[in-house]
Each structure stands twice: as C-alpha cells, then as structure tokens.
Short mmCIF file of C-alpha atoms in Angstrom, two decimals:
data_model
loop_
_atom_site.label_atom_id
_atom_site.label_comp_id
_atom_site.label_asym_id
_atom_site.label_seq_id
_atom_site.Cartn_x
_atom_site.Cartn_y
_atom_site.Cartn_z
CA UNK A 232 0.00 0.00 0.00
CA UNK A 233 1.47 3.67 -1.09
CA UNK A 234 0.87 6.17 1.57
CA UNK A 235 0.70 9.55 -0.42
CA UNK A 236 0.44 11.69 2.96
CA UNK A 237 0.19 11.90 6.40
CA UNK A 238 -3.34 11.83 6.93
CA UNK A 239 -3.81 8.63 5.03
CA UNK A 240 -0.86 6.48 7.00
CA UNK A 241 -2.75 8.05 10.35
CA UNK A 242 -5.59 6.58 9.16
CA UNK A 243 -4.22 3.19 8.81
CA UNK A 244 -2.47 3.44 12.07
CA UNK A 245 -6.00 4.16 13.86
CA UNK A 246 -7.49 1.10 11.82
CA UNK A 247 -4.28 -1.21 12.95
CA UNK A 248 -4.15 -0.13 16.91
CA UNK A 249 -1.43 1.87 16.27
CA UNK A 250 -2.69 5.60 16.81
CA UNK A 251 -4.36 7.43 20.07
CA UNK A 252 -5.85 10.67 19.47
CA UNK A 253 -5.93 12.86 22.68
CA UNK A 254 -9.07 14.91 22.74
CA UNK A 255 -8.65 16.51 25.80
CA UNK A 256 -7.60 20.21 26.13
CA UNK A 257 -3.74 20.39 26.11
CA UNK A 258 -0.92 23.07 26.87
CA UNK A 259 1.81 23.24 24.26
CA UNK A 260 4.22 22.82 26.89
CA UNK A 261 5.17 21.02 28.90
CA UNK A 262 2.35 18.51 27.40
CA UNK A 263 3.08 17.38 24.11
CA UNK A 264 6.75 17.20 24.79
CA UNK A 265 6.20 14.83 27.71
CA UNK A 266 3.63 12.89 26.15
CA UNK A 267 6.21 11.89 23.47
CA UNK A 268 8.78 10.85 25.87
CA UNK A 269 6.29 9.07 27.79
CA UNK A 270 5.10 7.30 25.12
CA UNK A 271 8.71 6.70 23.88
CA UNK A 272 9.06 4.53 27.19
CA UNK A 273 6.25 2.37 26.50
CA UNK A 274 8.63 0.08 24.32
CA UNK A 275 8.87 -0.76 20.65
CA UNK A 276 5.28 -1.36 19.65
CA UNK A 277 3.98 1.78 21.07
CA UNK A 278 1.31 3.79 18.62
CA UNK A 279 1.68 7.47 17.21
CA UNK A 280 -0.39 10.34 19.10
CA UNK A 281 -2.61 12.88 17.62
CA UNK A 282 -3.54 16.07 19.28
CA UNK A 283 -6.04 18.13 18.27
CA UNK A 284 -7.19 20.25 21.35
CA UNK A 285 -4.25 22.86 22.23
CA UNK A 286 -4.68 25.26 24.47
CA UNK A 287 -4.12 29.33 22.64
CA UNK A 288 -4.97 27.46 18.97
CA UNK A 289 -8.05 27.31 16.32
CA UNK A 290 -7.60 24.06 15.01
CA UNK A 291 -4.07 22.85 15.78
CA UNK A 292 -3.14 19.65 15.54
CA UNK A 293 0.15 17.91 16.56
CA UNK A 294 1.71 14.27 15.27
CA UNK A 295 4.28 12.81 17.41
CA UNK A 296 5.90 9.50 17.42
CA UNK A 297 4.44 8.61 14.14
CA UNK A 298 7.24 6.46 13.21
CA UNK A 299 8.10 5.37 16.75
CA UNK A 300 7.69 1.58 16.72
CA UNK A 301 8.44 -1.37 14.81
CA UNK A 302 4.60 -2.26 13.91
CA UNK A 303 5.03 1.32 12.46
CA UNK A 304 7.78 0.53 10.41
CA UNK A 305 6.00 -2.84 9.24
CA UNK A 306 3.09 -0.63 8.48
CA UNK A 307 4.60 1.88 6.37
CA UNK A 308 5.94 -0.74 4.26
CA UNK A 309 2.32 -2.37 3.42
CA UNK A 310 3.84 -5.01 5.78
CA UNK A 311 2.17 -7.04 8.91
CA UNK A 312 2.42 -5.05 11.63
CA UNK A 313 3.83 -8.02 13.25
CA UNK A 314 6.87 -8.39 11.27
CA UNK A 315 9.83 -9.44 12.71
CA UNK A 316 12.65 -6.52 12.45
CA UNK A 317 14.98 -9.00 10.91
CA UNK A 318 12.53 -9.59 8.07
CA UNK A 319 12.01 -5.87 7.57
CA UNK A 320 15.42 -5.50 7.36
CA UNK A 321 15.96 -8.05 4.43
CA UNK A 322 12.62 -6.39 2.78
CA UNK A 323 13.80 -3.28 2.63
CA UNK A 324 17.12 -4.87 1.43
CA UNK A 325 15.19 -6.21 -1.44
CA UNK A 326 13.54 -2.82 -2.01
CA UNK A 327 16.37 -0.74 -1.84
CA UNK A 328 18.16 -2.82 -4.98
CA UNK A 329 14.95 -1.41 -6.78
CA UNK A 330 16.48 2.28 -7.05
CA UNK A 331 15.99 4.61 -8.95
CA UNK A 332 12.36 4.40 -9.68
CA UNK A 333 11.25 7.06 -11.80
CA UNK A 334 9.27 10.29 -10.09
CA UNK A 335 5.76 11.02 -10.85
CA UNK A 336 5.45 14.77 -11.28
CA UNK A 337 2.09 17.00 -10.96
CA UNK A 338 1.38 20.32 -11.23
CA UNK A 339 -0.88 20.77 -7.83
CA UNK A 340 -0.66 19.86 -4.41
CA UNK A 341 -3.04 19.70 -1.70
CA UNK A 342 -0.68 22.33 0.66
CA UNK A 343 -2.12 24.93 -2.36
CA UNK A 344 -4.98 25.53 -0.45
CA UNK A 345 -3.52 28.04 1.52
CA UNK A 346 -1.12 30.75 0.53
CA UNK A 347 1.24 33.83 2.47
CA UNK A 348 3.94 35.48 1.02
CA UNK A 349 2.83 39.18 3.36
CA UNK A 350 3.13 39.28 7.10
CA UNK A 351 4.75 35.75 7.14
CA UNK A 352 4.17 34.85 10.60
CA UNK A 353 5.27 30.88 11.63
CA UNK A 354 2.93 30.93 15.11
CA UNK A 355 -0.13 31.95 13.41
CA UNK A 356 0.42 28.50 11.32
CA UNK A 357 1.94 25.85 13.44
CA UNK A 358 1.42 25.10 17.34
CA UNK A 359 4.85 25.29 18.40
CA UNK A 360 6.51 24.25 21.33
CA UNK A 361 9.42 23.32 23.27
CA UNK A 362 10.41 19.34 23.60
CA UNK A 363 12.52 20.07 26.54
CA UNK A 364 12.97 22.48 29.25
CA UNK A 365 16.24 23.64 28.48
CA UNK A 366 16.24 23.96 24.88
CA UNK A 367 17.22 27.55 23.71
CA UNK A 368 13.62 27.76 21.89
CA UNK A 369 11.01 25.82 19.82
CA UNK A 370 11.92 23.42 17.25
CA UNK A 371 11.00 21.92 14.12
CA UNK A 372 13.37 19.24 13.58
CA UNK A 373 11.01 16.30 11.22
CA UNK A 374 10.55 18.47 7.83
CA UNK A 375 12.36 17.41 4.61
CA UNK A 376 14.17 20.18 3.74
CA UNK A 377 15.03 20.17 0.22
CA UNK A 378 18.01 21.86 -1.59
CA UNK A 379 20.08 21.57 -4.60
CA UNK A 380 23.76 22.04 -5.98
CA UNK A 381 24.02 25.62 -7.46
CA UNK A 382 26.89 24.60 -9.43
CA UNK A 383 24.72 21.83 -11.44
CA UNK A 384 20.86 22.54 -11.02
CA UNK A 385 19.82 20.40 -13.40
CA UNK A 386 20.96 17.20 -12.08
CA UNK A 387 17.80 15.38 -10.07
CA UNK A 388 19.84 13.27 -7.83
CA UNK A 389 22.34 16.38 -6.68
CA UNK A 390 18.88 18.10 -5.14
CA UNK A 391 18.92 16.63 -1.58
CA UNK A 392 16.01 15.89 0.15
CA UNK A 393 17.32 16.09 4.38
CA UNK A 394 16.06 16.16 8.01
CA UNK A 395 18.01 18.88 9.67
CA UNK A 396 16.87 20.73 13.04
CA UNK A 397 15.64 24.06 12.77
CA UNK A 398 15.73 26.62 15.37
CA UNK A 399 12.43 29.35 15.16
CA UNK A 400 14.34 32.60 15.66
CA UNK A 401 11.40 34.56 15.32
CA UNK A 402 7.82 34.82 13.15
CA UNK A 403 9.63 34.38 9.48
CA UNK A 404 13.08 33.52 10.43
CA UNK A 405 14.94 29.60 11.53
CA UNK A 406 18.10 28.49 12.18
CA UNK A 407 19.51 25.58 10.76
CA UNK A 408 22.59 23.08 11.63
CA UNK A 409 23.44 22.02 8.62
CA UNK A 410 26.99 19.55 9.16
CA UNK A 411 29.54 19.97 6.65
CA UNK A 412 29.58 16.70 5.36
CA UNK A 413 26.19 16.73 4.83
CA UNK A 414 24.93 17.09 1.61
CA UNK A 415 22.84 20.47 2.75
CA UNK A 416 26.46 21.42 3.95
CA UNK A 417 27.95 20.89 0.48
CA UNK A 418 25.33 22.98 -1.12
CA UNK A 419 25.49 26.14 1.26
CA UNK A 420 29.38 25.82 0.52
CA UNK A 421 28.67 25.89 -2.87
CA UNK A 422 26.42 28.66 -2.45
CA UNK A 423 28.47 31.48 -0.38
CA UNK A 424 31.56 30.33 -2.70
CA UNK A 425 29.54 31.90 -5.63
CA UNK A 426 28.37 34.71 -3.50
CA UNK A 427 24.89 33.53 -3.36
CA UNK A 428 21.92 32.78 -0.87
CA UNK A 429 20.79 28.91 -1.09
CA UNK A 430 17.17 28.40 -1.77
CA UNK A 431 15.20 26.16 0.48
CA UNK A 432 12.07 24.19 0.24
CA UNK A 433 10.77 23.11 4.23
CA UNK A 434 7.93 20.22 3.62
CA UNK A 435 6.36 19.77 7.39
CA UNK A 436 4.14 17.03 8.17
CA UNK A 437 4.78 14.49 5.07
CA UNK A 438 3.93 10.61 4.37
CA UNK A 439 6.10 8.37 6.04
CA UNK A 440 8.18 7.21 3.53
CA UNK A 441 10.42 10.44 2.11
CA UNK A 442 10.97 11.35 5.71
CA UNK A 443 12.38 7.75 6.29
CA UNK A 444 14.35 8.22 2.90
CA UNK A 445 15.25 11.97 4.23
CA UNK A 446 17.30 10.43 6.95
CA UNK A 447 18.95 7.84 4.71
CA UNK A 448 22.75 7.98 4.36
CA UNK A 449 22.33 7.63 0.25
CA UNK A 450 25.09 8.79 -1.53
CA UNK A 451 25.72 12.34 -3.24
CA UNK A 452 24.12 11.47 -6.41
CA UNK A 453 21.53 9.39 -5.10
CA UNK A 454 17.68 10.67 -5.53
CA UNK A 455 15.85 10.13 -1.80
CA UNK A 456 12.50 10.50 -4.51
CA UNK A 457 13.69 8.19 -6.73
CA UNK A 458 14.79 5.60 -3.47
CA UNK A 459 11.33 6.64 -2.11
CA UNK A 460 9.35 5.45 -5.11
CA UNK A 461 11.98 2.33 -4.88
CA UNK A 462 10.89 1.34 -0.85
CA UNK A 463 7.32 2.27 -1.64
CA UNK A 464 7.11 0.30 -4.70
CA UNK A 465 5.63 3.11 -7.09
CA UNK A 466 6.51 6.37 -8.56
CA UNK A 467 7.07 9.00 -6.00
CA UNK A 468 4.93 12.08 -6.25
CA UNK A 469 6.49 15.19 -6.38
CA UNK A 470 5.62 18.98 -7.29
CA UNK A 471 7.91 22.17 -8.31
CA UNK A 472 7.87 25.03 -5.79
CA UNK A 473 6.90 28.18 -6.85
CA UNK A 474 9.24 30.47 -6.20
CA UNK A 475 12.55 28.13 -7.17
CA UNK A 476 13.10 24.72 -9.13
CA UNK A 477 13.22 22.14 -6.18
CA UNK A 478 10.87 19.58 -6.25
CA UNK A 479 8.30 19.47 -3.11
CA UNK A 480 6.83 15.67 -1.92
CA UNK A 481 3.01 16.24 -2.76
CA UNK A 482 1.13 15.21 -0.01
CA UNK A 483 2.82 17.65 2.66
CA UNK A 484 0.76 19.64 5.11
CA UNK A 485 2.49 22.86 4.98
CA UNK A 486 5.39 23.68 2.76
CA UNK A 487 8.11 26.83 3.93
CA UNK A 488 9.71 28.60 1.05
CA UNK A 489 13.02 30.96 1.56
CA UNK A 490 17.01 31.11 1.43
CA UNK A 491 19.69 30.41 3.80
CA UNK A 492 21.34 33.95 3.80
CA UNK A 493 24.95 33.67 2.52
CA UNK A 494 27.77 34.91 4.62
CA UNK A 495 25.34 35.57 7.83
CA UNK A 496 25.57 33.48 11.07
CA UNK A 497 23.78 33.57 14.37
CA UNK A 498 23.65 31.57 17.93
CA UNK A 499 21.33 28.61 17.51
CA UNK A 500 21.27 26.47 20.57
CA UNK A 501 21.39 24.49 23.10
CA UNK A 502 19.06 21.84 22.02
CA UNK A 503 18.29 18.32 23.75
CA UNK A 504 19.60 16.22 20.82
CA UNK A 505 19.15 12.70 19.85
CA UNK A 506 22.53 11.57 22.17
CA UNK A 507 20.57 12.13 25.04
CA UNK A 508 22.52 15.39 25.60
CA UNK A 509 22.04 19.13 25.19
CA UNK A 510 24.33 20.37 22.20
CA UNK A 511 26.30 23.08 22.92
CA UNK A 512 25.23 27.11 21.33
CA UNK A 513 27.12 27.70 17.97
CA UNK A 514 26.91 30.11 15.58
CA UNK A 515 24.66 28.61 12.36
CA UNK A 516 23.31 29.78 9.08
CA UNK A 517 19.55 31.64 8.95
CA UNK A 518 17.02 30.65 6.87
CA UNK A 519 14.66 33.96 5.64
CA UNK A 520 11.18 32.43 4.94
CA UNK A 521 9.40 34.34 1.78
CA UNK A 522 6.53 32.10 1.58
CA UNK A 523 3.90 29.61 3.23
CA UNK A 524 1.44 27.00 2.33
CA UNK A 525 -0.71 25.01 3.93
CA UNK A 526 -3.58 22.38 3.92
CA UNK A 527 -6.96 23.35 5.12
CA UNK A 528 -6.43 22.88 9.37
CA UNK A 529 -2.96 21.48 8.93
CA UNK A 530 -1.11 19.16 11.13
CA UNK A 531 2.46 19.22 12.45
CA UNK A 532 4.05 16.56 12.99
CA UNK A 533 7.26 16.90 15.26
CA UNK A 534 9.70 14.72 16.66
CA UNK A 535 11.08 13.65 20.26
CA UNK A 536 14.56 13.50 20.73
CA UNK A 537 16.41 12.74 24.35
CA UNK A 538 17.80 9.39 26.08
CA UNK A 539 16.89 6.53 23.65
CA UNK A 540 15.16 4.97 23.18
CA UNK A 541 12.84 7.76 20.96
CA UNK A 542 11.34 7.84 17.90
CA UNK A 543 14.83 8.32 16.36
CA UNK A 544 15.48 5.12 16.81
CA UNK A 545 13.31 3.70 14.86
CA UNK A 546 13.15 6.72 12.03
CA UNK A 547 16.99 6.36 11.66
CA UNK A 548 17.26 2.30 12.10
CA UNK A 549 16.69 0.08 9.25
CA UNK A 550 17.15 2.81 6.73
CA UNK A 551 20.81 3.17 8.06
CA UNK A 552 21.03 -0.79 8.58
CA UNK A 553 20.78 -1.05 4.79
CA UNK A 554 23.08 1.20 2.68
CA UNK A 555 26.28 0.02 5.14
CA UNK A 556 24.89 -3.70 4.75
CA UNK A 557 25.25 -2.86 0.68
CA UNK A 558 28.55 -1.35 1.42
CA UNK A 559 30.04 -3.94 3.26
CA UNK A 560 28.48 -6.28 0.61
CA UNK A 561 30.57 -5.09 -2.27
CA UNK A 562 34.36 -5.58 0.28
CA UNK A 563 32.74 -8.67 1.97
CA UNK A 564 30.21 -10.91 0.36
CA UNK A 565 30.14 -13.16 3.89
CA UNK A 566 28.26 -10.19 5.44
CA UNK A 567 25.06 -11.64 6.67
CA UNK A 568 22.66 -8.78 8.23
CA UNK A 569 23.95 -5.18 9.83
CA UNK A 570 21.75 -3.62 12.94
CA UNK A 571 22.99 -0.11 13.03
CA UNK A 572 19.45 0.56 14.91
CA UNK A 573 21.26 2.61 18.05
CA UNK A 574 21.83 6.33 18.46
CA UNK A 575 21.81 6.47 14.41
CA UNK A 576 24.66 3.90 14.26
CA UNK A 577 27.08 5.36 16.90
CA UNK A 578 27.11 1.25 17.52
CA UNK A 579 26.94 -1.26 14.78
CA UNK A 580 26.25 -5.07 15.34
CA UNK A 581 27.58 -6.90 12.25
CA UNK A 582 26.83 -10.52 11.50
CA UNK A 583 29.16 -12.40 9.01
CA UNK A 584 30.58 -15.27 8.02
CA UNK A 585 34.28 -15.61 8.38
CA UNK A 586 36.86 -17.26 6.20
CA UNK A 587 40.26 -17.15 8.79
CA UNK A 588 40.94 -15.57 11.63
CA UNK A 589 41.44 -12.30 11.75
CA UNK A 590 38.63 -11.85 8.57
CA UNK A 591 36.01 -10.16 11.32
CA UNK A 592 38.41 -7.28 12.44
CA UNK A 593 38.47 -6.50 8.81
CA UNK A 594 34.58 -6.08 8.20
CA UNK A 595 34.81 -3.90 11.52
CA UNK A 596 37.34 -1.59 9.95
CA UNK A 597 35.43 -1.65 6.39
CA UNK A 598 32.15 -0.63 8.54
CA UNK A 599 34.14 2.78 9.87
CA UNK A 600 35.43 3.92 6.76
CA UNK A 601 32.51 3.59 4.86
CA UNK A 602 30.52 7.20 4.29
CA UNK A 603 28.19 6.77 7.17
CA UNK A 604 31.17 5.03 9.40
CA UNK A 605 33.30 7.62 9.28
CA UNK A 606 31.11 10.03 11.55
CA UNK A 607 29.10 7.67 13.33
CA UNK A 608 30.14 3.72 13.95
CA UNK A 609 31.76 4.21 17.26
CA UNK A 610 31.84 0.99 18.15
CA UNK A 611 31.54 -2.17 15.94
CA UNK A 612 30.39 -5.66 17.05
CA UNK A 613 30.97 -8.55 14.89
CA UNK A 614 28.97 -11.71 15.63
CA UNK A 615 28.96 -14.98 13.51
CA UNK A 616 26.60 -15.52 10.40
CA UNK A 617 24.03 -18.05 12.64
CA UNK A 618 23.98 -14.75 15.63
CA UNK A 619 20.91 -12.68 14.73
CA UNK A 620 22.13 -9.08 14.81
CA UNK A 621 18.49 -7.83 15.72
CA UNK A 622 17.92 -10.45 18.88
CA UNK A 623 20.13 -8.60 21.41
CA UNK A 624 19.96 -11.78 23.67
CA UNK A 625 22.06 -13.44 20.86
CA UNK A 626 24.19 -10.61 20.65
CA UNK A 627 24.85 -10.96 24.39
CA UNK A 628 25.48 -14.65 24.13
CA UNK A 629 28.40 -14.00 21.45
CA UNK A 630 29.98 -11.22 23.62
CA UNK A 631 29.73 -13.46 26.65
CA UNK A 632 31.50 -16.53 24.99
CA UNK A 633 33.42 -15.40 22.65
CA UNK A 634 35.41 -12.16 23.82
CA UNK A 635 38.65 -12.82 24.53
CA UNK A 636 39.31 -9.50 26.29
CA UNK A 637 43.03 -9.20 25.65
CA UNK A 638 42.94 -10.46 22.09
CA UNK A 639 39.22 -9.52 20.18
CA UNK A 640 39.07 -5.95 20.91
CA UNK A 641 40.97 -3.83 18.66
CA UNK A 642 41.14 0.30 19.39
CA UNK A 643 41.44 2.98 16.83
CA UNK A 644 43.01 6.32 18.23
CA UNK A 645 41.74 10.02 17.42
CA UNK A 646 39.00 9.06 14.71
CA UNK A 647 36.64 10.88 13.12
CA UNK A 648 33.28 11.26 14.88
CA UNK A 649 29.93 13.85 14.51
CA UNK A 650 30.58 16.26 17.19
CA UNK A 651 27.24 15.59 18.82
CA UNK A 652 28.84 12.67 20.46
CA UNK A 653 29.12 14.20 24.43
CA UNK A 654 31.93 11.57 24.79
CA UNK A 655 34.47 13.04 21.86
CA UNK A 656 37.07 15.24 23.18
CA UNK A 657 37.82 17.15 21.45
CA UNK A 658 34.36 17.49 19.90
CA UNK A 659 34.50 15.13 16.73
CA UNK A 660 37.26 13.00 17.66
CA UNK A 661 37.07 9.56 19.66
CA UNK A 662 38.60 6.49 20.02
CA UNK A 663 36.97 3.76 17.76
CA UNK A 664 36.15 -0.04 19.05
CA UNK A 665 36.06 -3.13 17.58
CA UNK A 666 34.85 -6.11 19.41
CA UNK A 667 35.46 -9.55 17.58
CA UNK A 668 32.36 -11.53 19.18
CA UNK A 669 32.63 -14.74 16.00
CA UNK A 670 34.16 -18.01 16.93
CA UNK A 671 37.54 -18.15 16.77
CA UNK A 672 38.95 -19.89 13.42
CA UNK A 673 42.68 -20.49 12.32
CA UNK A 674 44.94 -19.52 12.26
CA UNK A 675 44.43 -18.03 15.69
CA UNK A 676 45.43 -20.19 18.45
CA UNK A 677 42.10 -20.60 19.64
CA UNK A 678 40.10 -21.69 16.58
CA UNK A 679 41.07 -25.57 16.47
CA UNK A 680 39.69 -26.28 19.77
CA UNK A 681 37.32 -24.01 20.17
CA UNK A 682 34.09 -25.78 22.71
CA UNK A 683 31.70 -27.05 19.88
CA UNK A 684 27.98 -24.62 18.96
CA UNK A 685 24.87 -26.42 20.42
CA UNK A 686 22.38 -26.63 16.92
CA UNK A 687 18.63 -26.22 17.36
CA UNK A 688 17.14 -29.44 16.90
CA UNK A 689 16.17 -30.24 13.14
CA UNK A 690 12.33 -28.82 13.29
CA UNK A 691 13.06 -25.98 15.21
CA UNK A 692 12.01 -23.04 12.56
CA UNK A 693 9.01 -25.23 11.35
CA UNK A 694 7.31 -25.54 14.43
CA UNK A 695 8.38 -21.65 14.94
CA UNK A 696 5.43 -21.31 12.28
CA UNK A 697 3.75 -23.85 13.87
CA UNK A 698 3.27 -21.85 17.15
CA UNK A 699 2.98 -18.77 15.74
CA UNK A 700 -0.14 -19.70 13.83
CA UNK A 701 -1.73 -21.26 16.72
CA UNK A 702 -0.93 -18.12 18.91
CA UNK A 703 -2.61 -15.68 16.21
CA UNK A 704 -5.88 -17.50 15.74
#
C-alpha cells in the first residue's frame, strides 16, 4: 500500500491499533513534549499520538511519534504489523536494490490551499513548542528540507532531500545546523563560494516514507524520490515550488519557502539532541522564509529526541542498517545482516561469516570507513553468520563466549566522529572499538579447539510457524 500523505498512514495506524488521538484540552508545553517521551518509554510497539485540542490554537493539531515503533515501520511498508525486524530488514534490502524508480510529477498539491507570502508569521500557522525544558527555543526538527547544488541545477539526484533541526528565531526567520559533510552542507558551501543565498524548500508534516528516505545515508548522487518510489514500490509524487526549481513531496501539510542567507551566522542552541545530551550554542546559518502554504487545518508533525530509546530510533534504524549492509556487501560478500538501529549507528552489530581468523576485524574496519562510518560507527560488534544481529539476547550470548578481552578488541586512536557525540574530546574526535564476538577460526590459536555450537534441533524453525499460527488464531 502507497501512503501519499500523512493523513492517510494516520488513518491506517487508527485502523491497525497503532494511533491514540488525545481529545482533551492540552498546553503546548510542557504537554506534548512529555507525552512523546512518555510514550517513547512504552517500548517498541507503542502507537503514534494525535492532538487536536491545544490550548491558545483554532484548530491545531500535533503528530508525534508517528514512526516510533516497529509495527510502524511494518506498516509503512504495506507489511504485517507483526513483522519481525529482521525480516524488515531483508525487505527493505530487497527494495532498496529497486532504485531509482522514476518520479511522478504533478502540477498541484493539496498544501495549495492556503497561501502567504505578506506578514509571514510561523505561530499563526503551526502550534509550536518546546520538547525540553532547556532547549534555547522551539523546534522543528522532522521536515524534509530540500536543496540543490548551485553549481549543477539540473541534475535530479544532486537536489537533496534532508532532516536537519531548525531553530524558530522569530515569526519568518529559523536556524539551521546544517553539518559539513552533509549534503545540505555541500550545497550552502557551494552557495556562499559563488556569492549567493541557497534556496530552500521546508515540507512539514509528510507521508512516512520520504521522511524515512530523508534520513537515509544515500550517496551524493543518489535521488531520496527516486529511493522513495523504490521502498514504496511506485513512482514517488512530487511537485515544483513556486518560487525556485526544487521539487516538493506532494502530499505535505504545509510547505516553507526561503534562502539560507549567505555569509550571515547567528547563535542557535542548546538543544536536547538525539545523544541524550544538550548540544552546545554555535553560531549557524539563517534561513529567511518568503513564503507559506498550507492544507486546510494542517497538522504538524514533530519529533522527540532525548535518552533513547525515541522515535529516532526507529526513524533512523533500518534505513541506516541497509546502505552500510550494501557497502560492506561489495568488500565482503560473507556479510550476513547489519543492525545499526542505536543512536543512528554510533554502535553497529555486524553478523558475518568468516573465512580465517582475523577476517572479522576487517569487516569492523570496512564498517568505519565507509561514508556513514566515518562520523558515526563508534563501536563495531561482529557476531557470527548463525547470531541474529536484531535479537540482542544473541548478541549478548556471542559477547559473553566469545570475547577474549586481551585479544578480540581492537582500538582505533583520534578518529573521526559527529561532534554531537558528548563523549568526543575534542568534539569530533574519539577512540573507535572493535569487538570480535565470532568463533575463533585459524589460524588463531584458539580456533582448532574451540568448545563445539549447540544446533537447534532439526524442526526448530518449522514448528516456529507452527506456534505462531496457533498463537494468532
């Protein structure tokens, strides 16, 4: 099933369990933000929320944890809400081979309804509020934010479709943080080295699939519409802004036009970020907003970030799982399943066959050097091929019994590192870990005689099926 909005995966949440609307009157804060994190520590099947009661607003209506569970995930992939992460993973494997499916493009949106370009004022629109008590202001950090590469406009796959966090500095006015390496980065480099403001699309409140793309480590060149329409299984739908030539997802709720101003730089921060800590203030870019539009009574959706786990673990999980899996692929065939599901892969569980000793300390290095790696990937584990990545009790098992402290853990001095980690010093550079967790295999020492693996017994996985059909009828 193709979700071509919002309001049309809420809808299928609702029918599958998965959604509670909150009638009752609500104050923008400290309510909604601790109703996500509360509902962020009900575990990994817990449903979105909907809002539509907030105190000091006609018709506002908030979205929160929208992607925050795995029957979520299943569910925005037309799959069983039951479906076992591992299986996601490997369908959204298949899916991802599918790329680049070709955009669909129309000439209207929905978010037409409503137009401003006079008097812009962001409040009068959206219901904003903080998420935490010490962040420097209100947020919106879950809109695609779409840009393109000055220096060659024409080519599709150079416009980027991100998430970045955007600080409201006042009625018509954000910050942005927009990392270096990032392709958002690249652009506004681009930009002020020709002397010129970057143009910006904001899409707030979009279907679930582009913002799961959005926050996708694809590659430079890579189309997040055209590897939308490839997870989604049909031609993305996308419309041209007015004002510029980027390319808009259709079904979004309310759309931001503007520039980030070249040359200009303001404090933006502290915010409580997705590490569980509050980032430091630094000076960022501003974003001058020229135009809004919105659907009739829009809704916003916004996103919880703080101590995991949060709805960033789940909106950054298998969609980071899968492009290092590919990567790793093309060094390592052996490479059986990668869960990069934690604190956007600051720790990567790999599972792999191995060939000699040795051969898993070389997919851990391969995993840190590969684009994503190289600012997140902390800390690799490598666990045999039969050690399900995704079953954390496995993943204890292999650490327990087969770490040999002083000879499977292998440290990598001053690496590279996003400077949100709290634990760099200085910010952006850490020590790297690898932890060899597969049975040992010569020509170590150990791998001859090595205790012996204790099989399931021969009909284990069919009467898996066996007992899950008798528990679901």
């Amino acid at each position: 099933m193709v979700y071509r909005d919002l309001r049309s995966f809420l809808e299928k949440l609702e029918e599958e369990g998965q959604l509670v609307r909150i009638t009752q009157q609500v104050y923008p804060e400290p309510d909604l933000g601790s109703a996500a994190r509360a509902v962020n520590n009900l575990g990994d099947q817990a449903p979105a929320l909907l809002f539509n009661n907030i105190f000091g607003y006609n018709n506002g209506r908030v979205a929160l944890n929208v992607h925050g569970s795995w029957p979520n995930h299943a569910l925005m992939m037309g799959l069983p809400k039951d479906t076992p992460v591992k299986e996601q993973f490997l369908e959204f494997t298949r899916r991802w081979k599918n790329y680049p499916v070709p955009v669909e493009r129309v000439d209207t949106a929905p978010f037409h309804a409503n137009q401003v370009t006079e008097n812009i004022n962001l409040f009068d629109i959206l219901p904003l509020f903080r998420l935490n008590r010490d962040d420097s202001g209100c947020f919106i950090d879950k809109a695609c934010v779409i840009s393109r590469d000055l220096d060659d406009p024409d080519h599709f796959g150079k416009q980027n479709v991100g998430i970045y966090r955007l600080q409201v500095k006042g009625k018509d006015r954000l910050g942005i943080q927009p990392i270096p390496t990032h392709d958002i980065g690249i652009h506004l480099r681009i930009a002020e080295e020709r002397g010129e403001n970057l143009p910006v699309a904001i899409a707030i409140g979009c279907d679930p699939v582009i913002t799961t793309i959005a926050g996708s480590p694809l590659t430079y060149e890579q189309s997040e519409y055209e590897m939308a329409g490839a997870i989604q299984g049909e031609p993305y739908r996308i419309v041209r802004a007015k004002h510029s030539n980027l390319d808009i997802p259709w079904g979004a709720e309310v759309v931001l036009e503007g520039e980030i101003i070249a040359g200009y730089r303001e404090l933006e921060g502290p915010f409580g970020e997705f590490t569980g800590s509050y980032s430091d203030a630094r000076h960022q870019p501003v974003i001058q907003i020229k135009a809004i539009y919105y659907r009739d009574n829009p809704i916003f959706e916004n996103l919880y970030l703080g101590m995991s786990p949060t709805e960033m673990d789940f909106i950054t999980s298998i969609n980071t799982c899968v492009p290092l899996y590919h990567q790793l692929k093309e060094a390592f065939p052996e490479v059986e399943a990668v869960n990069a599901n934690f604190t956007q892969g600051l720790i990567a569980i790999i599972s792999t066959k191995t060939r000699f000793g040795g051969f898993a300390k070389a997919v851990g290095m391969r995993a840190m050097t590969t684009p994503h790696g190289l600012g997140y990937c902390k800390i690799v584990i490598v666990v045999d091929d039969f050690v399900d990545p995704f079953n954390l009790s496995q993943v204890m098992w292999a650490l327990s019994t087969r770490v040999a402290p002083d000879k499977d853990l292998v440290v990598i001095p001053n690496a590279s590192v996003l400077s949100l980690d709290p634990s760099s010093e200085p910010p952006g550079i850490t020590h790297k870990l690898i932890i060899d967790a597969t049975t040992p295999k010569a020509p170590e020492s150990r791998g001859e005689e090595f205790a012996p693996i204790v099989e399931p017994p021969r009909d284990t996985v069919k009467w898996e099926k066996i007992l899950k059909e008798l528990i679901n009828k």
